[in-house]
Each structure stands twice: as structure tokens, then as C-alpha cells.
Amino acid sequence: MLRIPVMIVLCALIGSGLSCAPRDTAKVNWKEGREALISGKYREASALLSRTAEQLPKVAEVHYLQGCALLNLGELVRAEAAFRQGLAVKPGYAEALAGLGQIEYYREHYDEAGRLFRQALDAKADSPSTKASALNGLAGKAKNKGGNPLYRLYLIKGAAAAPEDACTFYNLGVMYRDTYKNAKRSVACFNNYLRLGDVNSAQRDKARSAIAYIEKKQLAEAQNKSRVKEDGKMLMEGTEAFAVRAYDRAVACFKKALKSKPDSFNAAWGLGKSLLRRGDKTGAFDAFKLAVKSNPGHVECCMQAVALAFQLKRHQDAERLLDAALAENEKASPVVKQLSMVYAAQGKKDIARAYGNFYLSLMTAAGASDNNFTEWLNSL
């Protein structure tokens, strides 16, 4: 089950002012309860915050913090009551809605959890961690429903909303390792988790073990690759032949270069361009696929391959290529745009809209716009 950040959300509330507490004892209990909560002393926190809630029944944050303590203790029924009391005091309270969403998620009531997480996002919470919590929850719902594209998108949005949220990076690490098989990105996310995460979390050992296993496997693969020498002569001759439009000769040279080193990006890239100039779209696409596999961060090659995939009606291949490219750069707007169009071509309109809106948000953040795409997206 996906991990949803709980502690991070309540940490964002630590700065809440105490001036609304009418009695000194309430102030003390509130302060000590929050400190116990941060320290992981959940039973002590629950007792202190329970007394505070009796003293300050009209302070929504107190009920929310009490709910967090109970949630960490696994007392879902009492936690739900505390969150609902917070909502009764402060209707539309995003933190309490996210807390209720977490409870329904742990109960495996994913549709109801999703509804509550969306309400939390719609409430426009000031806390980035609340947004991250809700987005992680929606990612968990998507994952359990088999919706990998939305699973990824919600986690990417969660990391953008709260860059200091350790839990999101742990979930991203698991996703890139298990779902998208991207070792490099998985290790980067697990390292971010270790940098940001709770030093006492049991997940730290899992993250360290995952990194060690992946890096050991990468080292073995790198050693095997280093034994294979690229045919530099053929690569150079292919490049020269392409430059003078001797495409048949270029194809022959690049194929020989690939035979000597099957994972050569330059040979695959050159072969794809040469075959395309000869009018062999299928062969060019297959060559570009090899090139993207060797260097998924090469956006120009990926876009060329995707353009051919559309022409050849190979939309699932296009999706896989874009998946690899997005893992290299989660804010690569051309990749996100193409993913939206690929999902639309496959009839997945809801996912297409989600990625399309994410693309437009990236464009807005960059001070740009795409009116033609906006018009297309609105037509879906």
C-alpha cells in the first residue's frame, strides 16, 4: 500500500498561533501535545490533545492534531471522530478532509478516499504538505485501480507541491523501481527520501536496501557494457555518408556499428535518421526506439520516434517511449504534451485531460501559452 504522509501535514501546523487559547493550561497542553506528536510519542500526544480539545472545543486545529495522533496509533474510529469534529468547527477544513481521506484509504475504501482527497485539494489549503498528502492519496487510489499514468502524475504533482515532503519521494522511488523500471530515477528519489525523511522511520532501511540492490545491479551492467567496444570507424563513416546524402552507405555503416555495440545511441540515432531519409518509416522507428532506450533524456530523438509512432498507429510504443523520457525530466513540457495526445488517441480521455492540464500549468509557470493545444484539449 502506498505511504501517505501524515506527520508532514501536521508539522506544517506547528506554527499555528496559540493566542486563541483562553487558558494557560490549554496553551501548555496544546504546545506539549504538538511536541509529543512531532517526537512520535503518539499516546502521550493523544492524551494531551484530548484534554486540550475539551478546553478549546472551538479550535479546529486541536481536533485535527488529535486525529493525527490517533491515526498514528491505528485508532481509526476515534481519529475519524476527531477529524469530523474539526470539520464541524471549520467547514471545508482541508487538513481534516485529508485526514478523513487517509482513514478511508487505510480501510481500502478507495472511491470514498478519492472523493475526500479531491475535496481537500478543492479547499485550497495553505499548507503544501496537505496538498502533498491529498495527492499521494489520489496516487494510491489510482495505483490500486490499475491507473499507472494517473498514479505517476499525482506523485509528480505532490513533489512539486511540497518539495520537502519525504514520503512523496519514497513513493516515487517505489513507482520508478516497480512500475516504470527506471533504476536511475528510482535511486535519485530514494536518496531524496533519505535526505528529507524522519531518521527514526522504518522505511529508511527499505530505501537503503533498494538503493544498494539497484546500484549493485547497475555496476554489473556497466562492467559488462565496458567490455564491448564501439566500432568508431563505422560510426564515423556512417556520419560522413549521411552528410553527403549517401543514405544506403550510411545505413550499412550504422548497422555495423550497432552490431559491435547494440546499445550505441549514436549508431541507433544515425541509423534511424538514415532510414527515414530512405522512406523506411518502420525501420526508422525501430532504430529510434533503440536510441531512446540508450538515452531516454534525448528529447529530440524521443519526439522523432513519437511522431513516427503516431503515423504508424503504434500508440502503446509511443506511450512507453514517453514514459522513459518523462522519468528523465518530469517537467519536460513537450513530453507531457505528447503523452496527453497519446492517451487521447487511445481513447483515454480523462487521462489525456489530466496530462493536458498539467502541460498547460507547466507552460503557464514558464510564462508561455499554447492556444492551439488549449483549443484541442477543450474539444475532448
Short mmCIF file of C-alpha atoms in Angstrom, two decimals:
data_model
loop_
_atom_site.label_atom_id
_atom_site.label_comp_id
_atom_site.label_asym_id
_atom_site.label_seq_id
_atom_site.Cartn_x
_atom_site.Cartn_y
_atom_site.Cartn_z
CA MET A 1 0.00 0.00 0.00
CA LEU A 2 1.26 3.46 -0.90
CA ARG A 3 2.54 5.54 2.00
CA ILE A 4 0.58 8.75 2.64
CA PRO A 5 2.35 11.47 4.61
CA VAL A 6 0.66 12.14 7.93
CA MET A 7 3.34 13.71 10.09
CA ILE A 8 4.41 16.16 7.42
CA VAL A 9 0.93 17.63 7.28
CA LEU A 10 0.76 18.28 10.97
CA CYS A 11 4.30 19.66 11.03
CA ALA A 12 3.04 22.40 8.75
CA LEU A 13 0.68 23.42 11.53
CA ILE A 14 3.32 23.75 14.20
CA GLY A 15 3.49 27.45 13.61
CA SER A 16 -0.20 27.95 14.39
CA GLY A 17 -0.58 30.72 16.90
CA LEU A 18 -1.62 29.96 20.44
CA SER A 19 -3.21 33.31 21.10
CA CYS A 20 -6.70 31.85 20.70
CA ALA A 21 -6.24 29.60 23.75
CA PRO A 22 -8.18 31.24 26.62
CA ARG A 23 -6.42 29.46 29.49
CA ASP A 24 -2.76 28.89 30.31
CA THR A 25 -3.32 25.17 30.92
CA ALA A 26 -4.83 24.82 27.47
CA LYS A 27 -1.83 26.58 25.96
CA VAL A 28 0.54 24.25 27.78
CA ASN A 29 -1.38 21.12 26.81
CA TRP A 30 -1.61 22.24 23.18
CA LYS A 31 2.10 23.02 22.98
CA GLU A 32 3.19 19.82 24.73
CA GLY A 33 0.73 17.74 22.70
CA ARG A 34 2.14 19.00 19.43
CA GLU A 35 5.70 18.45 20.59
CA ALA A 36 4.86 14.88 21.61
CA LEU A 37 3.24 14.34 18.22
CA ILE A 38 6.35 15.53 16.38
CA SER A 39 8.53 13.30 18.57
CA GLY A 40 6.46 10.24 17.74
CA LYS A 41 5.02 9.93 21.24
CA TYR A 42 1.54 9.40 19.91
CA ARG A 43 -0.17 8.08 23.03
CA GLU A 44 1.13 10.96 25.13
CA ALA A 45 0.14 13.39 22.38
CA SER A 46 -3.35 11.91 22.22
CA ALA A 47 -3.87 12.31 25.96
CA LEU A 48 -2.65 15.92 25.97
CA LEU A 49 -4.61 16.92 22.88
CA SER A 50 -7.74 15.21 24.17
CA ARG A 51 -7.64 17.46 27.24
CA THR A 52 -6.94 20.46 25.01
CA ALA A 53 -9.95 19.62 22.84
CA GLU A 54 -12.15 19.66 25.93
CA GLN A 55 -10.72 23.05 26.93
CA LEU A 56 -10.79 24.50 23.40
CA PRO A 57 -13.69 22.80 21.61
CA LYS A 58 -13.96 25.61 19.03
CA VAL A 59 -10.36 25.36 17.76
CA ALA A 60 -10.38 23.15 14.66
CA GLU A 61 -6.59 22.63 14.62
CA VAL A 62 -6.70 20.95 18.04
CA HIS A 63 -9.19 18.34 16.80
CA TYR A 64 -7.09 17.83 13.67
CA LEU A 65 -3.91 17.22 15.66
CA GLN A 66 -5.78 14.84 17.95
CA GLY A 67 -6.93 12.97 14.85
CA CYS A 68 -3.32 12.73 13.61
CA ALA A 69 -2.16 11.27 16.93
CA LEU A 70 -4.95 8.69 16.89
CA LEU A 71 -4.33 7.87 13.24
CA ASN A 72 -0.69 7.12 14.02
CA LEU A 73 -1.89 4.84 16.83
CA GLY A 74 -4.11 2.97 14.39
CA GLU A 75 -7.31 4.04 16.19
CA LEU A 76 -9.25 4.83 13.03
CA VAL A 77 -12.70 5.22 14.60
CA ARG A 78 -11.55 7.77 17.18
CA ALA A 79 -9.36 9.53 14.60
CA GLU A 80 -12.34 9.85 12.28
CA ALA A 81 -14.41 11.39 15.08
CA ALA A 82 -11.66 13.92 15.80
CA PHE A 83 -11.32 14.92 12.15
CA ARG A 84 -15.10 15.25 11.80
CA GLN A 85 -15.20 17.46 14.88
CA GLY A 86 -12.56 19.67 13.27
CA LEU A 87 -14.75 19.88 10.16
CA ALA A 88 -17.80 20.74 12.25
CA VAL A 89 -15.91 23.65 13.80
CA LYS A 90 -14.37 24.74 10.49
CA PRO A 91 -16.39 23.57 7.44
CA GLY A 92 -14.23 22.85 4.41
CA TYR A 93 -11.13 22.41 6.60
CA ALA A 94 -8.64 20.92 4.12
CA GLU A 95 -6.40 19.22 6.68
CA ALA A 96 -9.34 17.41 8.29
CA LEU A 97 -10.65 16.35 4.87
CA ALA A 98 -7.22 14.94 4.00
CA GLY A 99 -7.18 13.11 7.35
CA LEU A 100 -10.56 11.54 6.63
CA GLY A 101 -9.29 10.58 3.19
CA GLN A 102 -6.35 8.79 4.79
CA ILE A 103 -8.68 6.82 7.03
CA GLU A 104 -10.84 5.68 4.11
CA TYR A 105 -7.68 4.80 2.17
CA TYR A 106 -6.43 2.59 5.01
CA ARG A 107 -9.87 0.96 5.09
CA GLU A 108 -9.41 0.29 1.35
CA HIS A 109 -12.47 2.38 0.52
CA TYR A 110 -10.61 3.93 -2.39
CA ASP A 111 -13.50 5.70 -4.11
CA GLU A 112 -14.55 7.47 -0.90
CA ALA A 113 -10.91 8.24 -0.11
CA GLY A 114 -10.52 9.79 -3.56
CA ARG A 115 -13.61 11.94 -3.06
CA LEU A 116 -12.28 13.28 0.24
CA PHE A 117 -8.79 13.92 -1.13
CA ARG A 118 -10.30 15.88 -4.02
CA GLN A 119 -12.36 17.92 -1.56
CA ALA A 120 -9.17 18.65 0.38
CA LEU A 121 -7.49 19.91 -2.81
CA ASP A 122 -10.55 21.94 -3.78
CA ALA A 123 -10.46 23.58 -0.34
CA LYS A 124 -7.15 25.14 -1.42
CA ALA A 125 -5.19 24.51 1.75
CA ASP A 126 -2.37 26.90 2.53
CA SER A 127 -0.14 24.03 3.64
CA PRO A 128 1.90 22.45 0.80
CA SER A 129 2.10 19.30 2.89
CA THR A 130 -1.69 18.98 2.92
CA LYS A 131 -1.68 19.15 -0.87
CA ALA A 132 1.06 16.52 -0.97
CA SER A 133 -0.92 14.29 1.39
CA ALA A 134 -4.04 14.53 -0.77
CA LEU A 135 -2.09 13.98 -4.00
CA ASN A 136 -0.31 10.96 -2.54
CA GLY A 137 -3.70 9.61 -1.54
CA LEU A 138 -5.08 10.10 -5.06
CA ALA A 139 -1.95 8.40 -6.40
CA GLY A 140 -2.63 5.45 -4.11
CA LYS A 141 -6.21 5.23 -5.32
CA ALA A 142 -5.07 5.31 -8.96
CA LYS A 143 -2.46 2.62 -8.31
CA ASN A 144 -4.96 0.32 -6.64
CA LYS A 145 -7.35 0.85 -9.54
CA GLY A 146 -4.61 -0.05 -12.04
CA GLY A 147 -4.25 3.51 -13.34
CA ASN A 148 -0.49 3.89 -13.63
CA PRO A 149 -0.48 7.14 -15.66
CA LEU A 150 -2.52 8.98 -13.00
CA TYR A 151 -0.55 7.25 -10.23
CA ARG A 152 2.58 8.86 -11.67
CA LEU A 153 1.02 12.25 -12.38
CA TYR A 154 -0.34 12.68 -8.85
CA LEU A 155 3.06 11.83 -7.33
CA ILE A 156 4.84 14.26 -9.66
CA LYS A 157 2.35 16.95 -8.63
CA GLY A 158 2.82 16.03 -4.97
CA ALA A 159 6.59 16.51 -5.23
CA ALA A 160 6.05 19.86 -6.96
CA ALA A 161 3.55 21.00 -4.32
CA ALA A 162 5.80 20.07 -1.37
CA PRO A 163 9.46 19.60 -2.43
CA GLU A 164 10.40 18.84 1.19
CA ASP A 165 7.86 16.03 1.59
CA ALA A 166 9.91 12.87 2.17
CA CYS A 167 7.00 10.45 1.79
CA THR A 168 6.31 11.57 -1.78
CA PHE A 169 9.89 10.82 -2.80
CA TYR A 170 9.72 7.39 -1.18
CA ASN A 171 6.56 6.65 -3.18
CA LEU A 172 8.19 7.96 -6.37
CA GLY A 173 11.19 5.72 -5.73
CA VAL A 174 8.96 2.67 -5.41
CA MET A 175 7.00 3.65 -8.51
CA TYR A 176 10.04 4.16 -10.73
CA ARG A 177 11.56 0.91 -9.48
CA ASP A 178 8.50 -1.34 -9.74
CA THR A 179 6.20 0.21 -12.35
CA TYR A 180 8.47 2.02 -14.80
CA LYS A 181 11.69 0.01 -14.22
CA ASN A 182 13.82 3.16 -14.19
CA ALA A 183 16.76 2.42 -11.89
CA LYS A 184 18.44 5.83 -12.19
CA ARG A 185 15.32 7.79 -11.26
CA SER A 186 14.39 5.35 -8.51
CA VAL A 187 17.77 5.78 -6.79
CA ALA A 188 17.50 9.58 -7.04
CA CYS A 189 14.08 9.54 -5.38
CA PHE A 190 15.13 7.16 -2.60
CA ASN A 191 18.16 9.38 -1.90
CA ASN A 192 15.87 12.41 -1.68
CA TYR A 193 13.73 10.49 0.79
CA LEU A 194 16.76 9.67 2.95
CA ARG A 195 17.82 13.32 2.86
CA LEU A 196 14.40 14.57 3.93
CA GLY A 197 12.86 11.70 5.89
CA ASP A 198 12.35 11.02 9.56
CA VAL A 199 15.58 9.50 10.91
CA ASN A 200 13.53 7.07 13.01
CA SER A 201 11.34 5.83 10.16
CA ALA A 202 11.37 2.10 9.48
CA GLN A 203 11.22 2.92 5.78
CA ARG A 204 14.80 4.19 5.82
CA ASP A 205 16.20 0.66 5.89
CA LYS A 206 13.96 -0.29 2.97
CA ALA A 207 15.16 2.74 0.99
CA ARG A 208 18.81 1.96 1.72
CA SER A 209 18.34 -1.69 0.73
CA ALA A 210 16.63 -0.65 -2.51
CA ILE A 211 19.48 1.71 -3.38
CA ALA A 212 22.14 -0.91 -2.60
CA TYR A 213 20.41 -3.55 -4.73
CA ILE A 214 19.89 -1.22 -7.70
CA GLU A 215 23.44 0.17 -7.60
CA LYS A 216 24.93 -3.33 -7.41
CA LYS A 217 22.91 -4.34 -10.47
CA GLN A 218 23.88 -1.13 -12.32
CA LEU A 219 27.57 -1.74 -11.59
CA ALA A 220 27.40 -5.25 -13.02
CA GLU A 221 25.64 -3.97 -16.15
CA ALA A 222 28.19 -1.16 -16.58
CA GLN A 223 31.07 -3.63 -16.31
CA ASN A 224 29.53 -5.84 -18.98
CA LYS A 225 28.99 -2.86 -21.29
CA SER A 226 32.55 -1.62 -20.81
CA ARG A 227 33.85 -4.86 -22.32
CA VAL A 228 32.03 -4.11 -25.58
CA LYS A 229 33.95 -1.74 -27.84
CA GLU A 230 32.15 0.51 -30.30
CA ASP A 231 33.23 0.40 -33.93
CA GLY A 232 34.28 4.03 -34.13
CA LYS A 233 35.42 3.68 -37.73
CA MET A 234 31.99 2.54 -38.92
CA LEU A 235 30.29 5.23 -36.85
CA MET A 236 32.44 7.93 -38.42
CA GLU A 237 31.93 6.59 -41.94
CA GLY A 238 28.17 6.44 -41.38
CA THR A 239 28.14 10.04 -40.20
CA GLU A 240 30.13 11.16 -43.24
CA ALA A 241 27.89 9.21 -45.62
CA PHE A 242 24.77 10.76 -44.07
CA ALA A 243 26.27 14.23 -44.50
CA VAL A 244 26.64 13.71 -48.29
CA ARG A 245 23.21 12.05 -48.54
CA ALA A 246 24.62 8.61 -49.30
CA TYR A 247 21.91 7.04 -47.19
CA ASP A 248 22.36 3.43 -48.31
CA ARG A 249 26.01 3.59 -47.31
CA ALA A 250 25.09 5.35 -44.03
CA VAL A 251 22.59 2.62 -43.17
CA ALA A 252 25.17 -0.11 -43.79
CA CYS A 253 27.78 1.64 -41.64
CA PHE A 254 25.44 2.37 -38.74
CA LYS A 255 24.18 -1.24 -38.76
CA LYS A 256 27.77 -2.49 -38.48
CA ALA A 257 28.40 -0.04 -35.64
CA LEU A 258 25.29 -1.31 -33.85
CA LYS A 259 26.38 -4.91 -34.36
CA SER A 260 29.59 -4.17 -32.47
CA LYS A 261 27.79 -2.24 -29.71
CA PRO A 262 23.99 -2.81 -29.65
CA ASP A 263 23.36 -0.05 -27.09
CA SER A 264 25.17 2.70 -29.04
CA PHE A 265 22.93 5.76 -29.04
CA ASN A 266 24.84 7.49 -31.84
CA ALA A 267 24.65 4.45 -34.11
CA ALA A 268 20.91 3.92 -33.49
CA TRP A 269 20.15 7.63 -33.86
CA GLY A 270 22.13 7.82 -37.12
CA LEU A 271 20.50 4.65 -38.44
CA GLY A 272 17.03 5.98 -37.69
CA LYS A 273 17.68 9.27 -39.49
CA SER A 274 19.20 7.47 -42.48
CA LEU A 275 16.32 5.01 -42.80
CA LEU A 276 13.83 7.86 -42.51
CA ARG A 277 15.54 9.68 -45.39
CA ARG A 278 15.20 6.47 -47.41
CA GLY A 279 11.47 6.43 -46.67
CA ASP A 280 11.54 3.40 -44.35
CA LYS A 281 9.37 4.68 -41.51
CA THR A 282 9.02 1.33 -39.76
CA GLY A 283 12.75 0.68 -39.77
CA ALA A 284 13.44 4.25 -38.67
CA PHE A 285 11.02 3.92 -35.79
CA ASP A 286 12.63 0.71 -34.57
CA ALA A 287 16.05 2.38 -34.71
CA PHE A 288 14.80 5.43 -32.83
CA LYS A 289 13.35 3.11 -30.17
CA LEU A 290 16.82 1.64 -29.65
CA ALA A 291 18.27 5.14 -29.40
CA VAL A 292 15.71 6.26 -26.81
CA LYS A 293 16.36 3.12 -24.78
CA SER A 294 20.06 4.04 -24.68
CA ASN A 295 19.43 7.72 -23.93
CA PRO A 296 15.85 8.44 -22.80
CA GLY A 297 16.77 12.02 -21.97
CA HIS A 298 17.40 12.92 -25.63
CA VAL A 299 14.14 14.78 -26.23
CA GLU A 300 14.68 15.37 -29.98
CA CYS A 301 15.12 11.65 -30.63
CA CYS A 302 12.12 10.80 -28.46
CA MET A 303 9.91 13.32 -30.26
CA GLN A 304 11.02 11.98 -33.64
CA ALA A 305 10.18 8.45 -32.55
CA VAL A 306 6.80 9.51 -31.18
CA ALA A 307 5.93 11.36 -34.39
CA LEU A 308 6.58 8.17 -36.34
CA ALA A 309 4.61 6.12 -33.83
CA PHE A 310 1.57 8.32 -34.46
CA GLN A 311 1.95 7.86 -38.22
CA LEU A 312 2.29 4.09 -37.79
CA LYS A 313 -0.59 3.93 -35.26
CA ARG A 314 1.74 2.43 -32.66
CA HIS A 315 0.37 4.38 -29.74
CA GLN A 316 1.41 1.98 -26.98
CA ASP A 317 5.01 2.13 -28.23
CA ALA A 318 4.78 5.92 -28.18
CA GLU A 319 3.49 5.82 -24.61
CA ARG A 320 6.41 3.64 -23.47
CA LEU A 321 8.94 5.96 -25.12
CA LEU A 322 7.38 8.99 -23.47
CA ASP A 323 7.26 7.21 -20.11
CA ALA A 324 11.05 6.82 -20.26
CA ALA A 325 11.56 10.42 -21.32
CA LEU A 326 9.31 11.79 -18.57
CA ALA A 327 11.24 9.86 -15.93
CA GLU A 328 14.38 11.72 -17.05
CA ASN A 329 12.71 15.11 -16.66
CA GLU A 330 9.29 15.33 -15.01
CA LYS A 331 8.87 18.93 -16.19
CA ALA A 332 9.68 18.30 -19.86
CA SER A 333 6.65 20.06 -21.30
CA PRO A 334 6.97 18.62 -24.85
CA VAL A 335 6.91 15.12 -23.38
CA VAL A 336 3.86 15.85 -21.20
CA LYS A 337 2.06 17.36 -24.21
CA GLN A 338 2.72 14.31 -26.36
CA LEU A 339 1.59 11.99 -23.57
CA SER A 340 -1.72 13.84 -23.42
CA MET A 341 -2.15 13.34 -27.17
CA VAL A 342 -1.16 9.65 -26.98
CA TYR A 343 -3.73 8.98 -24.26
CA ALA A 344 -6.39 10.76 -26.32
CA ALA A 345 -5.51 8.64 -29.37
CA GLN A 346 -6.03 5.53 -27.21
CA GLY A 347 -9.45 6.77 -26.09
CA LYS A 348 -8.26 7.55 -22.54
CA LYS A 349 -9.80 10.99 -22.45
CA ASP A 350 -9.78 11.54 -18.68
CA ILE A 351 -6.06 10.78 -18.51
CA ALA A 352 -5.45 12.91 -21.60
CA ARG A 353 -7.18 15.86 -19.93
CA ALA A 354 -5.18 15.38 -16.72
CA TYR A 355 -1.86 15.41 -18.57
CA GLY A 356 -3.03 18.19 -20.87
CA ASN A 357 -3.87 20.41 -17.91
CA PHE A 358 -0.51 19.57 -16.34
CA TYR A 359 1.21 20.58 -19.59
CA LEU A 360 -0.64 23.90 -19.62
CA SER A 361 0.34 24.51 -15.97
CA LEU A 362 3.99 23.97 -16.94
CA MET A 363 3.60 26.43 -19.80
CA THR A 364 1.98 29.00 -17.51
CA ALA A 365 4.79 28.61 -14.98
CA ALA A 366 7.26 29.29 -17.79
CA GLY A 367 5.35 32.42 -18.85
CA ALA A 368 4.18 30.82 -22.10
CA SER A 369 0.95 29.57 -23.63
CA ASP A 370 -0.29 27.13 -26.29
CA ASN A 371 -3.62 28.31 -27.64
CA ASN A 372 -3.91 25.59 -30.29
CA PHE A 373 -3.38 22.87 -27.71
CA THR A 374 -5.82 24.52 -25.30
CA GLU A 375 -8.46 24.52 -28.01
CA TRP A 376 -7.75 20.85 -28.78
CA LEU A 377 -7.90 19.91 -25.08
CA ASN A 378 -11.23 21.68 -24.62
CA SER A 379 -12.63 19.70 -27.57
CA LEU A 380 -12.03 16.33 -25.90
#
